[in-house]
Structures are given as structure tokens and as C-alpha cells.
Amino acid sequence: MHSSEEQERIVSELSLSRSPETLYFLWSQTGDEDAQREFLQMEGSPKLETAEMQYALATFYTNRNQEKTLQLLNHALELSGRSNINTEIFKSLASTYYKENQRELAYIWAKVAESFEIQIVSDKELQLLYGFNKEKFQKLDAIADDVEEMVRAGKYMQSSLPTKFD
């Protein structure tokens, strides 16, 4: 009971802050709709132009707008430095591209995740799931290696990804 009062006091103190990080916390952890609205109104402003805030914004769009989600996740990676890589982005990109039937990009991000020791599915499951021929798997693996290098170097750019795979 005492910890509940302490939690209420902390939330009350946090509610005085208008920082995007605090607003996101209040919205995502306590369901504060006013904080959500205020956070979303910051979209497009320099206040949200960090890897962490772009990822936070992407969590809002995940079930609402897949294209916007992909744009925000990619931008979050573009803003990431070598030391602050959020590996959850790889899983989100892989699953969102898969839902959008962009199987090649989904596979690439699953392989990038794997290179960061985030196992989405086993290699055998990847082969069954995607069913590409050996040549295509090799081509996509090479692209995934290049993407991994860019991410690790803090130089990832979405524009460096191919848009056609035929």
C-alpha cells in the first residue's frame, strides 16, 4: 500500500514535466491520454528527432499505419549512433515488412537481428518461411551483411536499401 502511494506521488511529479521522454513514459506506462496527445503533437518537431523518440513514436503507429511505422523505425536507426543501437528495431522492422508482404526486406532485417544475437527464428525456419532459392538467399545475406556494417558504424541510411529484388 505504501509503494502505491509512492508511485502516485512520482507520477504526479512527472506530470508537471512536458519533456517528450516524460510524456511518452506517462502515456505508455500509465495510459495518460493527455500525455499521449501532447506527445503526438510534437511529431515532426526537433524535440522528437532522436533515435529513442522516433522509436517511441513508431510504437504508436504499429497497429495503425504500417508504412509510417516503417518510416519511423528506419529513421530511428538513421539517428542511432554506434553506441545506442536499439536492437528491438530489427525485430520490429522484420515483422512489419513481413506483414506488408515485403519478404526480402523482412528477411534482411531478420538476418541483421541475428547478427546482433537477436534470434527471431532459426535458419531452417527462415528457409521454410521465405522459400527463396539459394541464389536469392545468398544475395539477401550479402545485403544484410552490408546493412549490419552500416548500423554498427552508425551510418545506416534507409536509402541504401534496395527497393527491387528481382
Short mmCIF file of C-alpha atoms in Angstrom, two decimals, residues 12-166:
data_model
loop_
_atom_site.label_atom_id
_atom_site.label_comp_id
_atom_site.label_asym_id
_atom_site.label_seq_id
_atom_site.Cartn_x
_atom_site.Cartn_y
_atom_site.Cartn_z
CA SER A 12 2.11 13.32 -10.02
CA GLU A 13 5.58 14.91 -10.06
CA LEU A 14 6.29 13.61 -13.55
CA SER A 15 3.01 15.06 -14.78
CA LEU A 16 4.48 18.53 -14.28
CA SER A 17 7.12 17.85 -16.96
CA ARG A 18 6.46 18.47 -20.64
CA SER A 19 9.55 16.68 -21.95
CA PRO A 20 8.82 14.14 -24.70
CA GLU A 21 10.51 11.38 -22.70
CA THR A 22 8.28 12.03 -19.68
CA LEU A 23 5.15 12.34 -21.80
CA TYR A 24 5.96 9.05 -23.51
CA PHE A 25 6.52 7.38 -20.14
CA LEU A 26 3.23 8.69 -18.75
CA TRP A 27 1.35 7.61 -21.85
CA SER A 28 2.94 4.18 -22.29
CA GLN A 29 3.18 3.21 -18.62
CA THR A 30 0.15 4.83 -17.03
CA GLY A 31 -2.21 5.24 -20.00
CA ASP A 32 -2.33 9.02 -19.64
CA GLU A 33 -4.25 10.10 -22.76
CA ASP A 34 -3.40 13.79 -22.29
CA ALA A 35 0.29 12.88 -22.26
CA GLN A 36 -0.24 10.77 -25.39
CA ARG A 37 -1.96 13.64 -27.18
CA GLU A 38 0.75 16.12 -26.18
CA PHE A 39 3.50 13.68 -27.22
CA LEU A 40 1.90 13.06 -30.61
CA GLN A 41 1.52 16.80 -31.19
CA MET A 42 5.33 17.01 -31.06
CA GLU A 43 5.62 14.79 -34.14
CA GLY A 44 7.76 16.50 -36.77
CA SER A 45 9.39 18.81 -34.25
CA PRO A 46 13.09 18.75 -33.30
CA LYS A 47 12.05 17.52 -29.82
CA LEU A 48 11.34 14.06 -31.26
CA GLU A 49 14.35 13.97 -33.58
CA THR A 50 16.24 11.32 -31.61
CA ALA A 51 16.51 7.58 -32.15
CA GLU A 52 14.67 6.91 -28.89
CA MET A 53 11.77 9.25 -29.59
CA GLN A 54 11.38 8.07 -33.21
CA TYR A 55 11.13 4.50 -31.89
CA ALA A 56 8.61 5.65 -29.25
CA LEU A 57 6.57 7.35 -31.96
CA ALA A 58 6.71 4.18 -34.07
CA THR A 59 5.10 2.22 -31.22
CA PHE A 60 2.01 4.41 -31.61
CA TYR A 61 1.69 3.68 -35.33
CA THR A 62 2.44 -0.05 -35.18
CA ASN A 63 -1.21 -1.12 -35.37
CA ARG A 64 -2.44 1.98 -37.19
CA ASN A 65 -0.18 2.72 -40.16
CA GLN A 66 2.45 0.18 -41.24
CA GLU A 67 4.09 2.49 -43.80
CA LYS A 68 4.52 5.23 -41.19
CA THR A 69 5.84 2.66 -38.71
CA LEU A 70 8.49 1.55 -41.20
CA GLN A 71 9.46 5.15 -41.93
CA LEU A 72 9.88 5.92 -38.22
CA LEU A 73 11.78 2.72 -37.42
CA ASN A 74 14.19 3.30 -40.29
CA HIS A 75 14.64 6.92 -39.23
CA ALA A 76 15.31 5.82 -35.64
CA LEU A 77 18.16 3.66 -36.96
CA GLU A 78 19.45 6.53 -39.07
CA LEU A 79 19.64 8.65 -35.92
CA SER A 80 21.33 5.91 -33.91
CA GLY A 81 24.97 6.16 -33.14
CA ARG A 82 27.34 3.25 -32.78
CA SER A 83 26.75 3.07 -29.04
CA ASN A 84 22.97 3.41 -28.78
CA ILE A 85 21.54 0.79 -31.13
CA ASN A 86 18.08 -0.35 -30.10
CA THR A 87 18.02 -3.94 -31.36
CA GLU A 88 14.24 -4.12 -30.87
CA ILE A 89 14.05 -2.04 -34.04
CA PHE A 90 15.38 -5.00 -36.07
CA LYS A 91 12.60 -7.29 -34.87
CA SER A 92 10.00 -4.60 -35.48
CA LEU A 93 11.30 -3.96 -39.00
CA ALA A 94 11.37 -7.69 -39.81
CA SER A 95 7.82 -8.29 -38.60
CA THR A 96 6.38 -5.11 -40.12
CA TYR A 97 7.98 -5.72 -43.52
CA TYR A 98 6.68 -9.30 -43.34
CA LYS A 99 3.13 -8.06 -42.60
CA GLU A 100 3.46 -5.71 -45.57
CA ASN A 101 4.45 -8.68 -47.77
CA GLN A 102 7.90 -7.21 -48.37
CA ARG A 103 9.52 -10.55 -47.75
CA GLU A 104 13.01 -9.69 -48.94
CA LEU A 105 13.29 -6.73 -46.56
CA ALA A 106 11.76 -8.79 -43.76
CA TYR A 107 14.41 -11.46 -44.33
CA ILE A 108 17.22 -8.88 -44.43
CA TRP A 109 16.15 -7.44 -41.07
CA ALA A 110 15.77 -10.90 -39.55
CA LYS A 111 19.38 -11.60 -40.59
CA VAL A 112 20.56 -8.25 -39.23
CA ALA A 113 18.85 -9.08 -35.93
CA GLU A 114 20.60 -12.44 -35.93
CA SER A 115 23.97 -10.74 -36.41
CA PHE A 116 23.25 -8.77 -33.22
CA GLU A 117 22.44 -12.07 -31.46
CA ILE A 118 18.69 -11.46 -31.59
CA GLN A 119 17.22 -14.73 -32.82
CA ILE A 120 13.86 -14.25 -34.47
CA VAL A 121 13.64 -17.75 -35.95
CA SER A 122 16.18 -20.43 -36.80
CA ASP A 123 17.92 -20.53 -40.18
CA LYS A 124 15.88 -23.59 -41.13
CA GLU A 125 12.66 -21.78 -40.22
CA LEU A 126 13.81 -18.76 -42.26
CA GLN A 127 14.30 -21.00 -45.28
CA LEU A 128 10.85 -22.54 -44.84
CA LEU A 129 9.20 -19.20 -44.11
CA TYR A 130 10.64 -17.37 -47.11
CA GLY A 131 11.29 -20.18 -49.60
CA PHE A 132 13.75 -18.20 -51.73
CA ASN A 133 16.15 -20.10 -53.96
CA LYS A 134 19.78 -20.49 -52.88
CA GLU A 135 20.99 -17.65 -55.11
CA LYS A 136 18.44 -15.21 -53.70
CA PHE A 137 19.27 -16.21 -50.11
CA GLN A 138 22.95 -15.51 -50.82
CA LYS A 139 22.17 -12.14 -52.39
CA LEU A 140 19.97 -11.13 -49.45
CA ASP A 141 22.57 -12.37 -46.94
CA ALA A 142 25.17 -10.12 -48.59
CA ILE A 143 22.79 -7.14 -48.34
CA ALA A 144 22.10 -7.98 -44.68
CA ASP A 145 25.87 -8.04 -44.03
CA ASP A 146 26.21 -4.58 -45.59
CA VAL A 147 23.28 -3.24 -43.55
CA GLU A 148 24.76 -4.68 -40.37
CA GLU A 149 28.08 -2.93 -41.06
CA MET A 150 26.33 0.39 -41.66
CA VAL A 151 24.29 0.05 -38.45
CA ARG A 152 27.33 -0.90 -36.36
CA ALA A 153 29.23 2.08 -37.80
CA GLY A 154 26.34 4.44 -37.03
CA LYS A 155 25.99 5.21 -40.74
CA TYR A 156 22.77 3.42 -41.68
CA MET A 157 20.60 5.15 -44.28
CA GLN A 158 17.31 3.67 -45.47
CA SER A 159 18.09 4.94 -48.96
CA SER A 160 20.95 2.44 -49.13
CA LEU A 161 18.48 -0.47 -49.13
CA PRO A 162 17.47 -1.86 -52.49
CA THR A 163 13.85 -1.36 -53.50
CA LYS A 164 13.71 -4.14 -56.10
CA PHE A 165 14.95 -7.68 -55.68
CA ASP A 166 14.11 -9.40 -58.99
#
